[in-house]
Short mmCIF file of N, CA and C in Angstrom, two decimals:
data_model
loop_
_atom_site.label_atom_id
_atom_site.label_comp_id
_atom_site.label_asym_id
_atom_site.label_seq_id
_atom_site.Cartn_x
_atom_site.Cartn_y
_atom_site.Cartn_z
N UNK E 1 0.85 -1.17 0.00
CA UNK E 1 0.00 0.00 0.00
C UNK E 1 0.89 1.23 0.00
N UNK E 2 0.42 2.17 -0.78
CA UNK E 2 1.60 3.62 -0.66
C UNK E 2 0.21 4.74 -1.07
N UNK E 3 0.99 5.93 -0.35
CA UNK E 3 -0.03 7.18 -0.83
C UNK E 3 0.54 8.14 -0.88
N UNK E 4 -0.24 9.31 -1.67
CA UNK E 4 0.57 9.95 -1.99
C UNK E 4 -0.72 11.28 -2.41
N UNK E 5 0.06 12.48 -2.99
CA UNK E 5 -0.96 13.79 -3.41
C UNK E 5 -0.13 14.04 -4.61
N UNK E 6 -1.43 14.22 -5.39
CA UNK E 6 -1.26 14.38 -6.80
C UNK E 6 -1.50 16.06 -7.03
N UNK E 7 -0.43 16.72 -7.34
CA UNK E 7 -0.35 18.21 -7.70
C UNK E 7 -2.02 18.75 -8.31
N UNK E 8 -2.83 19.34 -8.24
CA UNK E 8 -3.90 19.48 -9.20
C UNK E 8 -4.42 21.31 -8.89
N UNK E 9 -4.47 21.94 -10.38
CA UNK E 9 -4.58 22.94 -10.21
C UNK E 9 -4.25 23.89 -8.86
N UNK E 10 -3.38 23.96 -8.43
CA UNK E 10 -2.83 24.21 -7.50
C UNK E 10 -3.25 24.37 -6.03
N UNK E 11 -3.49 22.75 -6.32
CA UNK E 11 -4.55 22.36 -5.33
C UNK E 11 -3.90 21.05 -4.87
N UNK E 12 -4.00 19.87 -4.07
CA UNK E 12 -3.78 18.66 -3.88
C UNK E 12 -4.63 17.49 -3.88
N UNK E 13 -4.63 16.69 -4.24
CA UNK E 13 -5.65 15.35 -4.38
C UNK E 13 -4.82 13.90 -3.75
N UNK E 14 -5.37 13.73 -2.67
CA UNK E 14 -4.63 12.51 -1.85
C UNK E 14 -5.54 11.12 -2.53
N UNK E 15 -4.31 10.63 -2.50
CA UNK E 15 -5.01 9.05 -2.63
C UNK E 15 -4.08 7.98 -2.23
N UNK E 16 -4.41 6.32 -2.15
CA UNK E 16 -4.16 5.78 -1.74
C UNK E 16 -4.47 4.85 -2.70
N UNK E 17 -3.31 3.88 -2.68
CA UNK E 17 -3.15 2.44 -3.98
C UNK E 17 -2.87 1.04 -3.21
N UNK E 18 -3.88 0.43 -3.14
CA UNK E 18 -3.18 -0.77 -2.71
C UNK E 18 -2.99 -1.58 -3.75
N UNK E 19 -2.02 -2.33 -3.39
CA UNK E 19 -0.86 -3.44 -4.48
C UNK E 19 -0.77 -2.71 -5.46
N UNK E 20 0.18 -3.34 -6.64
CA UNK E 20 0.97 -2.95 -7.20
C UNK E 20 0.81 -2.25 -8.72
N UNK E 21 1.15 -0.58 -9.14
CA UNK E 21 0.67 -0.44 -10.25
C UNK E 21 1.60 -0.75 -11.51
N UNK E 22 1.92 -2.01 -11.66
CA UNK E 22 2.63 -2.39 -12.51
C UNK E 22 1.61 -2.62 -13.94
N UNK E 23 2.59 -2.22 -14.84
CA UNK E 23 1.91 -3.08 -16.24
C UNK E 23 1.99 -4.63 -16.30
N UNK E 24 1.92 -5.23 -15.81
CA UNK E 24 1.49 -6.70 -15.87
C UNK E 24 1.07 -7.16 -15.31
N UNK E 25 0.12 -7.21 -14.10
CA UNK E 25 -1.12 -7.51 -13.77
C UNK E 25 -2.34 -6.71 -14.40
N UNK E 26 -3.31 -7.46 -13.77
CA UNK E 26 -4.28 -6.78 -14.26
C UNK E 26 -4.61 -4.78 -14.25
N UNK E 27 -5.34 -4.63 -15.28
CA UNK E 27 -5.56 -3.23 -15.12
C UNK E 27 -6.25 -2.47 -14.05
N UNK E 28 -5.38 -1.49 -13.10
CA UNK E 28 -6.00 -1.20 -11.49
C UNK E 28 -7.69 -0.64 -12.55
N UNK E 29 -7.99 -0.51 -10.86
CA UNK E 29 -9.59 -0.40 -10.19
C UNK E 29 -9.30 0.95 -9.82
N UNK E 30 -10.25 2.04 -10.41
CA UNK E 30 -9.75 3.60 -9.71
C UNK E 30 -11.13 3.55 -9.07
N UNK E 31 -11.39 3.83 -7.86
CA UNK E 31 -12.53 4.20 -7.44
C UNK E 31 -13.32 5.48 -7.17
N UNK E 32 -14.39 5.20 -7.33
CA UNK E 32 -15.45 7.44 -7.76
C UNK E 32 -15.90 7.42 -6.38
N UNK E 33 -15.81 8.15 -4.88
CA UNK E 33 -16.31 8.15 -3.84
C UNK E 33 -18.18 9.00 -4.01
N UNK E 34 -19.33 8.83 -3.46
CA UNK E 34 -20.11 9.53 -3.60
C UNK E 34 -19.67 11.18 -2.47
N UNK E 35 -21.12 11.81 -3.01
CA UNK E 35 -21.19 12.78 -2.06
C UNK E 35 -21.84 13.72 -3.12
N UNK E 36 -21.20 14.91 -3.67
CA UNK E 36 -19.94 15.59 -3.14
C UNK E 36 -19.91 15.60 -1.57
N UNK E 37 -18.86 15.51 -0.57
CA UNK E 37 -18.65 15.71 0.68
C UNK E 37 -18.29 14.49 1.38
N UNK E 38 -18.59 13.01 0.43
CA UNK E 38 -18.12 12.41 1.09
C UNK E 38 -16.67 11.73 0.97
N UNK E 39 -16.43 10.61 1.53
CA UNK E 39 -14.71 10.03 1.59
C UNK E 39 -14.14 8.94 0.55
N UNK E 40 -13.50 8.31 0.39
CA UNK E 40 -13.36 6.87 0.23
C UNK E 40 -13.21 5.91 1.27
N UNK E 41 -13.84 6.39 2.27
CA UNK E 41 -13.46 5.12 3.50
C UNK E 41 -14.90 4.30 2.89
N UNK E 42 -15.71 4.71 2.91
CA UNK E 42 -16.57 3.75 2.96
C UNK E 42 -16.43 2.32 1.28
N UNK E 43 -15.64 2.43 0.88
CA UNK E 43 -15.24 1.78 -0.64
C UNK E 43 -13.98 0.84 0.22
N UNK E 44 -13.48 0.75 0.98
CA UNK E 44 -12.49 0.19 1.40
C UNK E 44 -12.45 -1.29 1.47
N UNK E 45 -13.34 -1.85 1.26
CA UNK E 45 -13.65 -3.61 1.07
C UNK E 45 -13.73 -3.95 -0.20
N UNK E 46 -13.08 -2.56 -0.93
CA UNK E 46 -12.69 -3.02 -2.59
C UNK E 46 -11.31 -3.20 -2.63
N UNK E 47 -10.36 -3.36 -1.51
CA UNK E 47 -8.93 -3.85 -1.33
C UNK E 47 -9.18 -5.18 -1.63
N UNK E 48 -10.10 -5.96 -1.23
CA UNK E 48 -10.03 -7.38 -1.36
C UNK E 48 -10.08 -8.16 -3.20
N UNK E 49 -10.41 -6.86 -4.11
CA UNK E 49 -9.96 -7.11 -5.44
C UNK E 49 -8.34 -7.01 -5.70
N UNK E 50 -7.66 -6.89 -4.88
CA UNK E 50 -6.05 -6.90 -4.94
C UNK E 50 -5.46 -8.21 -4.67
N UNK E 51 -6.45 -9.06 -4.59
CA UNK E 51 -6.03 -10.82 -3.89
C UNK E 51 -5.41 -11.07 -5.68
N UNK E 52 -6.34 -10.94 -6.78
CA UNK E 52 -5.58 -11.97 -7.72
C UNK E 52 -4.67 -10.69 -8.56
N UNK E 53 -3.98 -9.86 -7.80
CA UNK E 53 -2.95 -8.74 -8.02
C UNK E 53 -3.69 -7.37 -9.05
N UNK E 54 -4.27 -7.16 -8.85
CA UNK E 54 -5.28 -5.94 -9.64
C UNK E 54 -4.75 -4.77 -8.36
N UNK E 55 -4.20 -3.97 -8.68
CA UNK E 55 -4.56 -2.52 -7.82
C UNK E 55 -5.45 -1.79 -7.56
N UNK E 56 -5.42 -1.81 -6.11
CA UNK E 56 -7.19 -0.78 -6.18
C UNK E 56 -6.75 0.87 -5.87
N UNK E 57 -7.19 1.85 -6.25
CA UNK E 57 -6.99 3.00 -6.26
C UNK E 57 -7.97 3.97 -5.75
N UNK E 58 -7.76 4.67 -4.30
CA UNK E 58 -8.59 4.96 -3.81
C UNK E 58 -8.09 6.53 -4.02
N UNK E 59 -9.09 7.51 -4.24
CA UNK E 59 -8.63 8.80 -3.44
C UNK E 59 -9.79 9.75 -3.28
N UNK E 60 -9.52 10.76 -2.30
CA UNK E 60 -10.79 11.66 -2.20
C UNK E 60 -10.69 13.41 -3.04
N UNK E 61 -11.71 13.50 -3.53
CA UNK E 61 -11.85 14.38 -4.43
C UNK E 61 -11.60 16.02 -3.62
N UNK E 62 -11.19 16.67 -4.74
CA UNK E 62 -10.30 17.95 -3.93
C UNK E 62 -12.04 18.51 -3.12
N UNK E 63 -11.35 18.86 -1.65
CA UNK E 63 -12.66 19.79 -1.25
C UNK E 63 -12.93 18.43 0.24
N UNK E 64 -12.74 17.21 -0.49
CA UNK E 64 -13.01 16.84 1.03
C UNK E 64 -12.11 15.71 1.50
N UNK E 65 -12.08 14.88 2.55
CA UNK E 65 -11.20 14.24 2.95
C UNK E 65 -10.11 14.62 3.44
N UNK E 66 -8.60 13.83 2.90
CA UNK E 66 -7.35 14.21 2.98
C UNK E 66 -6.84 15.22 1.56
N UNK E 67 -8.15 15.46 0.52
CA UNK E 67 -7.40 16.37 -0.33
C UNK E 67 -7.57 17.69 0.30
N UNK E 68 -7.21 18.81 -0.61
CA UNK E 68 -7.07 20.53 0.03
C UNK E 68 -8.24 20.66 0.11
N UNK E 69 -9.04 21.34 0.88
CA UNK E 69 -10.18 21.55 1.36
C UNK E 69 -10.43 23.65 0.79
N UNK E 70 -11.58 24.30 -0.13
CA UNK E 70 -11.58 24.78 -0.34
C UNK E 70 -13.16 25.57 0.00
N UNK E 71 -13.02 25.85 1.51
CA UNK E 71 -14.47 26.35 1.76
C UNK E 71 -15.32 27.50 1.71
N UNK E 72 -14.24 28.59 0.65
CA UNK E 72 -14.25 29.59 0.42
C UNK E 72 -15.09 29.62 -0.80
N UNK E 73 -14.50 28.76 -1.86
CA UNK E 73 -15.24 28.59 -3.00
C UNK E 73 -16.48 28.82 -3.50
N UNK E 74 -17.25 29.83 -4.14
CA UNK E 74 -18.63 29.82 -4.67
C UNK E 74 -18.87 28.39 -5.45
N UNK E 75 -20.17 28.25 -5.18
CA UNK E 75 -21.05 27.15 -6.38
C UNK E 75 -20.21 27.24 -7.92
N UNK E 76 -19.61 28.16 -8.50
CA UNK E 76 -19.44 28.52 -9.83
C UNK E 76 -18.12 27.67 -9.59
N UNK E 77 -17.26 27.71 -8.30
CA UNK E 77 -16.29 26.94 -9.00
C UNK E 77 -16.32 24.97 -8.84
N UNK E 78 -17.92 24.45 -8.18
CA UNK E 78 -17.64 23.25 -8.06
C UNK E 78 -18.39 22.89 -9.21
N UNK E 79 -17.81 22.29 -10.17
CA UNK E 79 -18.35 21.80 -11.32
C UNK E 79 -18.22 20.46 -11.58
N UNK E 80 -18.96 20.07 -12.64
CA UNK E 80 -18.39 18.83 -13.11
C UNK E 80 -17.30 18.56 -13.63
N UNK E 81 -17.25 19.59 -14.82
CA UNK E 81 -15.94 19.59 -15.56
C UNK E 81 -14.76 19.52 -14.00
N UNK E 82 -14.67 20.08 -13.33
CA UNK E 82 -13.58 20.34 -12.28
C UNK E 82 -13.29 18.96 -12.24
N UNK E 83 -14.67 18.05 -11.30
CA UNK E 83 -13.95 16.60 -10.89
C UNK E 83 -13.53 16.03 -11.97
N UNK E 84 -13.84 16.06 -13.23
CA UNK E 84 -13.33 15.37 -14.39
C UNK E 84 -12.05 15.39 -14.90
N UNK E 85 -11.94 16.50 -14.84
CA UNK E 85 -10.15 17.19 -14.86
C UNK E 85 -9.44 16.52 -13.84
N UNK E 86 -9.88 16.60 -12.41
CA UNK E 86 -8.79 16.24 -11.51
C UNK E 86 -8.57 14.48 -11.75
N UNK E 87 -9.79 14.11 -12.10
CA UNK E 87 -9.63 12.32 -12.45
C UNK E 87 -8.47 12.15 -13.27
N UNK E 88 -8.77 12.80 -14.18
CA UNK E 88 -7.65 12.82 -15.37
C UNK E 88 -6.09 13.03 -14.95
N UNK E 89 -6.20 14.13 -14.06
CA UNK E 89 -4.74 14.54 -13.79
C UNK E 89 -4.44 13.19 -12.94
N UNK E 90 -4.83 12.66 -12.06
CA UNK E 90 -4.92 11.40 -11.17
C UNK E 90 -4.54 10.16 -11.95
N UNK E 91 -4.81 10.33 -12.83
CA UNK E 91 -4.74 9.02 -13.62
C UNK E 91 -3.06 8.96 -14.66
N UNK E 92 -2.64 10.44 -15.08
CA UNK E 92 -1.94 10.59 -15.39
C UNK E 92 -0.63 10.76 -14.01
N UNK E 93 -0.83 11.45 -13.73
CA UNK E 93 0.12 10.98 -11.78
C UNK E 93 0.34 9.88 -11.95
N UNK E 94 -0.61 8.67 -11.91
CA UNK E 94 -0.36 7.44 -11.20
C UNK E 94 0.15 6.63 -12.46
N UNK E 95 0.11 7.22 -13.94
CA UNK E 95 0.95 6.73 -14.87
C UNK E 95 0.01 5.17 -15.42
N UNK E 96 -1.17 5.08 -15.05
CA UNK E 96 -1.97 4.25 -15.74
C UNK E 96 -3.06 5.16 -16.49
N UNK E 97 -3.12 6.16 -16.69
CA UNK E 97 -4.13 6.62 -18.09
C UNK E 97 -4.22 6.06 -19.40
N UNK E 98 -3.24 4.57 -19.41
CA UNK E 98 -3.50 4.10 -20.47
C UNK E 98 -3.64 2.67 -20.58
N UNK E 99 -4.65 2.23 -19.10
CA UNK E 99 -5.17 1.16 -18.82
C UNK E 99 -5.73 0.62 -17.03
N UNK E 100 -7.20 1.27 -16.97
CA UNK E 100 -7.59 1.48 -16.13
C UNK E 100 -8.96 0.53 -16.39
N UNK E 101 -9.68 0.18 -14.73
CA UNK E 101 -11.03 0.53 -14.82
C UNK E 101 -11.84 1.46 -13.97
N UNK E 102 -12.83 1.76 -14.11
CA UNK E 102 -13.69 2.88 -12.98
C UNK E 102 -14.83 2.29 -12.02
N UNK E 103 -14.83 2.64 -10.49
CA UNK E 103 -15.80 1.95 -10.65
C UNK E 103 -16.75 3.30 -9.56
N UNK E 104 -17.81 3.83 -10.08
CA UNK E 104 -17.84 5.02 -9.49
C UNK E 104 -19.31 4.67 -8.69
N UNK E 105 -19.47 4.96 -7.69
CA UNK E 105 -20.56 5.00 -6.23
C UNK E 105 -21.24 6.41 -6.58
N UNK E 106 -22.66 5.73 -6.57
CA UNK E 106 -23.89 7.57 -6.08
C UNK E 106 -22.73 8.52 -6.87
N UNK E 107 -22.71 9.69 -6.35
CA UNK E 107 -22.23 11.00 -7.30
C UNK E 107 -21.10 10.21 -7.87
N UNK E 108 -20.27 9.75 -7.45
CA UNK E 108 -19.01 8.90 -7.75
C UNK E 108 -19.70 8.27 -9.65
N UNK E 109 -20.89 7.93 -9.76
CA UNK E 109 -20.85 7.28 -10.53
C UNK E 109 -21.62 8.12 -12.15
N UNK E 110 -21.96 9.48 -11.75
CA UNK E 110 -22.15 10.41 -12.16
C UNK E 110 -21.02 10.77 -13.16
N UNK E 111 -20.02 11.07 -12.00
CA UNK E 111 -18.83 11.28 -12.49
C UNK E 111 -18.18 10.47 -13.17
N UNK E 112 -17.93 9.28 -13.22
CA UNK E 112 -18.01 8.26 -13.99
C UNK E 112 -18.08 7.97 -15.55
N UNK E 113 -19.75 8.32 -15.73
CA UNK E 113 -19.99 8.61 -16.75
C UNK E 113 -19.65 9.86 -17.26
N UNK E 114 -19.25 10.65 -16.83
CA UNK E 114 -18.72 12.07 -17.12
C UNK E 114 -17.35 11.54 -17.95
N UNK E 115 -16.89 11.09 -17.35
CA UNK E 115 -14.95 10.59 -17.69
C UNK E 115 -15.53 10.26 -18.71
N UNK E 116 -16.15 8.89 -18.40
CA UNK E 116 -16.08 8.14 -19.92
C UNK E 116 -16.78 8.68 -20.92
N UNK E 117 -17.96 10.09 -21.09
CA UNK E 117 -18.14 10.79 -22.47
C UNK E 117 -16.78 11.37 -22.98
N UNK E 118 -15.70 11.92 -22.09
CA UNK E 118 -14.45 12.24 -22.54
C UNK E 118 -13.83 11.36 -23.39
N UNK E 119 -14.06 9.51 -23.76
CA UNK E 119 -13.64 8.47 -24.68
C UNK E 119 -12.52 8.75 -23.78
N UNK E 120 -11.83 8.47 -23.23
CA UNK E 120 -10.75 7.97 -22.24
C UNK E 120 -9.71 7.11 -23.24
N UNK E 121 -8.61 6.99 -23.68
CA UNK E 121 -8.43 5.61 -24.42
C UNK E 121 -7.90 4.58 -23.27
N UNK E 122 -7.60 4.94 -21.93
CA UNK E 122 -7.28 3.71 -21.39
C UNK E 122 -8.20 3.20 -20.30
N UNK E 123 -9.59 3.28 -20.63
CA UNK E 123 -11.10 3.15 -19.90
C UNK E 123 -11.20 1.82 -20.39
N UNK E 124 -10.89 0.57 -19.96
CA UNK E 124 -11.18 -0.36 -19.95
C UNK E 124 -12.64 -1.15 -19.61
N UNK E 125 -13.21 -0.49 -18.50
CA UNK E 125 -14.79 -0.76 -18.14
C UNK E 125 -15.00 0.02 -17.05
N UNK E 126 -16.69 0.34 -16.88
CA UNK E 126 -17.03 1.03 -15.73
C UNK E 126 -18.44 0.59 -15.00
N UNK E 127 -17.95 0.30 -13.84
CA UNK E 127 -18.76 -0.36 -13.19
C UNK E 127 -20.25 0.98 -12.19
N UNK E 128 -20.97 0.91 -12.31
CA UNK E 128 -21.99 2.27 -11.73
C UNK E 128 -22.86 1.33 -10.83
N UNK E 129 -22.35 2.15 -9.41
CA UNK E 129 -23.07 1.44 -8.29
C UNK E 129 -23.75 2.43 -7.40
N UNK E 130 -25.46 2.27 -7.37
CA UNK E 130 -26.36 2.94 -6.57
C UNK E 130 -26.67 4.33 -7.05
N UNK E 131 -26.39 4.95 -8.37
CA UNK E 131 -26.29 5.92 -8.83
C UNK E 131 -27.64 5.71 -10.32
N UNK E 132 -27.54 7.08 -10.93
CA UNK E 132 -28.04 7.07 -12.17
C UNK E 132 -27.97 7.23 -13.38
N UNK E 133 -28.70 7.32 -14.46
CA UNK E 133 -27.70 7.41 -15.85
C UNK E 133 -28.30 8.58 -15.77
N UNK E 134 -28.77 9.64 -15.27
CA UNK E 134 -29.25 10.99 -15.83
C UNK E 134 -30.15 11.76 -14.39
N UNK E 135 -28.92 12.85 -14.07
CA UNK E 135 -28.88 13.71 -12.81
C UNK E 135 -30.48 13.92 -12.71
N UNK E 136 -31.18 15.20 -14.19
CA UNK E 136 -32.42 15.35 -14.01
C UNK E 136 -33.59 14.15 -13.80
N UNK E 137 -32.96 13.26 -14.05
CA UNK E 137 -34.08 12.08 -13.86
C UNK E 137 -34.10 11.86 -12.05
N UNK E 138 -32.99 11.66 -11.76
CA UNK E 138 -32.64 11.47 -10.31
C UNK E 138 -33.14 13.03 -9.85
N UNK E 139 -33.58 13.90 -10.15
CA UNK E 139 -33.40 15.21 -9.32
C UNK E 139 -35.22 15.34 -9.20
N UNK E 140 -35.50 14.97 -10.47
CA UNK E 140 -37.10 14.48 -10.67
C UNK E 140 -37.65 13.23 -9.67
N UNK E 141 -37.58 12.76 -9.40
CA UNK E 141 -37.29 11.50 -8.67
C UNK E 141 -37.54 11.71 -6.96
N UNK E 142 -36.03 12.53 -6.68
CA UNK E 142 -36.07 12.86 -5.24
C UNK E 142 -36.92 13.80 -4.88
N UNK E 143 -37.49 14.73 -5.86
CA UNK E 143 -38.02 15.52 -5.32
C UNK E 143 -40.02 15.03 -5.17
N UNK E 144 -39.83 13.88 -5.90
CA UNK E 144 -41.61 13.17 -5.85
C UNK E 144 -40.96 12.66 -4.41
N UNK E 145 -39.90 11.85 -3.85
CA UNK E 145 -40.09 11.08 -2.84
C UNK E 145 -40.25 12.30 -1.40
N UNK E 146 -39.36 13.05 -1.93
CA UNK E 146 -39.25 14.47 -0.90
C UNK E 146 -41.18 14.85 -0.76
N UNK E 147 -41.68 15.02 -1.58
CA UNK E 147 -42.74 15.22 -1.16
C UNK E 147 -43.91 14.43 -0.57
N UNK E 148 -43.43 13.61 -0.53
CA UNK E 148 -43.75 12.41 0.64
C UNK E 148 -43.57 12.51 1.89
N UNK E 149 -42.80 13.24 2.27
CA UNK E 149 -42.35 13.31 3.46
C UNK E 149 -43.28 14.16 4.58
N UNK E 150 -43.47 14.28 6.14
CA UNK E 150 -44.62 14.58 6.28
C UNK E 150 -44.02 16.27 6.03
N UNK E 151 -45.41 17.06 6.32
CA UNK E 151 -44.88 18.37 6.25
C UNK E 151 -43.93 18.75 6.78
N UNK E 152 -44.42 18.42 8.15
CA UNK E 152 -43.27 19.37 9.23
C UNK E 152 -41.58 19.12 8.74
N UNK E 153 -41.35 18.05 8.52
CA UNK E 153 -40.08 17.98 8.01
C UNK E 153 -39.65 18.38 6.69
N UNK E 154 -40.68 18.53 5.88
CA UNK E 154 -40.57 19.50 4.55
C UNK E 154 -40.04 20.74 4.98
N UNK E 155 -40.53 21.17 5.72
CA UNK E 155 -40.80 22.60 6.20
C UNK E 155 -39.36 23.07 6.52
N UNK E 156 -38.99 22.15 7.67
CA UNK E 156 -37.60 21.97 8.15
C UNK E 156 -36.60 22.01 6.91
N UNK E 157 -36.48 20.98 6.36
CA UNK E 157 -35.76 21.14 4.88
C UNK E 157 -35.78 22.50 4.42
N UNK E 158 -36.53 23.18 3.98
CA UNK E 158 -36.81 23.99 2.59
C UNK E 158 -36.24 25.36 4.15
N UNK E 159 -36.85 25.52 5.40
CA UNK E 159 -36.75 26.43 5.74
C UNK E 159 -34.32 26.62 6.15
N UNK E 160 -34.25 25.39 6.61
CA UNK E 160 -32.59 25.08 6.56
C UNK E 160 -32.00 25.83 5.20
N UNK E 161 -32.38 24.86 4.03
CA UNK E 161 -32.26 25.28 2.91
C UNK E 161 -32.27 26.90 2.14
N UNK E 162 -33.32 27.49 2.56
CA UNK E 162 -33.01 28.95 2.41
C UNK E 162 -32.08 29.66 3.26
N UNK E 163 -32.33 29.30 4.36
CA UNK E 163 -31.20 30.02 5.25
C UNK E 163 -29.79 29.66 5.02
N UNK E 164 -29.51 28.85 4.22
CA UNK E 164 -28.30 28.24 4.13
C UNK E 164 -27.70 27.42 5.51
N UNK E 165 -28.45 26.92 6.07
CA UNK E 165 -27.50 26.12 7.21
C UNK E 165 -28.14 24.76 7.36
N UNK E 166 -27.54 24.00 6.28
CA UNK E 166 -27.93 22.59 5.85
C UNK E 166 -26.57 21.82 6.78
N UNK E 167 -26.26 22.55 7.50
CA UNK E 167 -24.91 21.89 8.24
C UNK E 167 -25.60 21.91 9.72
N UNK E 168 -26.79 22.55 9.88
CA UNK E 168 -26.86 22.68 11.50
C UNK E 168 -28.11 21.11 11.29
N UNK E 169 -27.90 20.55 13.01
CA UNK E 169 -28.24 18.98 13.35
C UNK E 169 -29.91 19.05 12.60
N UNK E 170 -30.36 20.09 13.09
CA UNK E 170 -31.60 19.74 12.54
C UNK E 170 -31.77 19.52 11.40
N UNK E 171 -31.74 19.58 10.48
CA UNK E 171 -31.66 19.50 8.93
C UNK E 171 -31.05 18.13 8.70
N UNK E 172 -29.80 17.85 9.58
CA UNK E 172 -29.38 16.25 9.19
C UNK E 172 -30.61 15.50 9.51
#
């Protein structure tokens, strides 16, 4: 296992590789963490694809985890294009951009499909777990189940939500 931070827009992106990124085993496993906000800890029982020597490749996306944390940032600068870029630079760091697979979780798998409209040439396969093929479909979606919910906790939501403090307990 080794880790390391990958330079990115002058920013840092930590990650973590278990076994070996050699060209002759199989082609590593890069893994997409969900969120935005969340980690790669919870993906960590994808080490056990390193038994028949495949590398698994974990890291957390700039903004949270062990990468640079940027809480200053307006909405305008978290984009898609952004995480897509930093994948890329990640992939080129770790010197396999030209024989990988993806396997991307919830937003993780968003992003995912993001990479791979880029035609990648060393995108070997991509695996999409608990996620969707199309944000507005999912955004359509949550918001029928959201209105299910009883009022009072609607209320709670939408009133958090304007105020901006989706970080205070009530709202979790």
């Amino acid at each position: 296992m080794s880790e390391g931070r990958a330079q990115f827009d002058g920013h840092e992106t930590w990650y973590r590789v278990v076994g070996e990124l050699s060209g002759d085993g199989p082609a590593p496993l890069v893994t997409l963490h969900g969120g935005p906000g969340a980690t790669h800890d919870y993906l960590l029982s994808m080490t056990d694809l390193g038994r028949d020597g495949r590398a698994v490749v974990f890291y957390d996306q700039i903004g949270n985890g062990n990468s640079t944390h940027l809480p200053d940032r307006g909405a305008d600068f978290w984009t898609v294009e952004l995480f897509v870029r930093e994948l890329a630079n990640l992939l080129e760091h770790l010197g396999i951009a030209d024989r990988y697979h993806v396997l991307g979780q919830s937003w993780g798998g968003f992003l995912a499909q993001e990479h791979a409209l880029t035609k990648p040439q060393g995108l070997r396969s991509l695996v999409l777990s608990n996620t969707a093929a199309s944000f507005p479909a999912f955004v359509e979606a949550a918001n029928r189940w959201r209105a299910e919910l009883p009022p009072e906790v609607e209320a709670t939501l939408r009133r958090h939500e304007e105020a901006g403090t989706t970080d205070d307990p009530e709202y979790m």
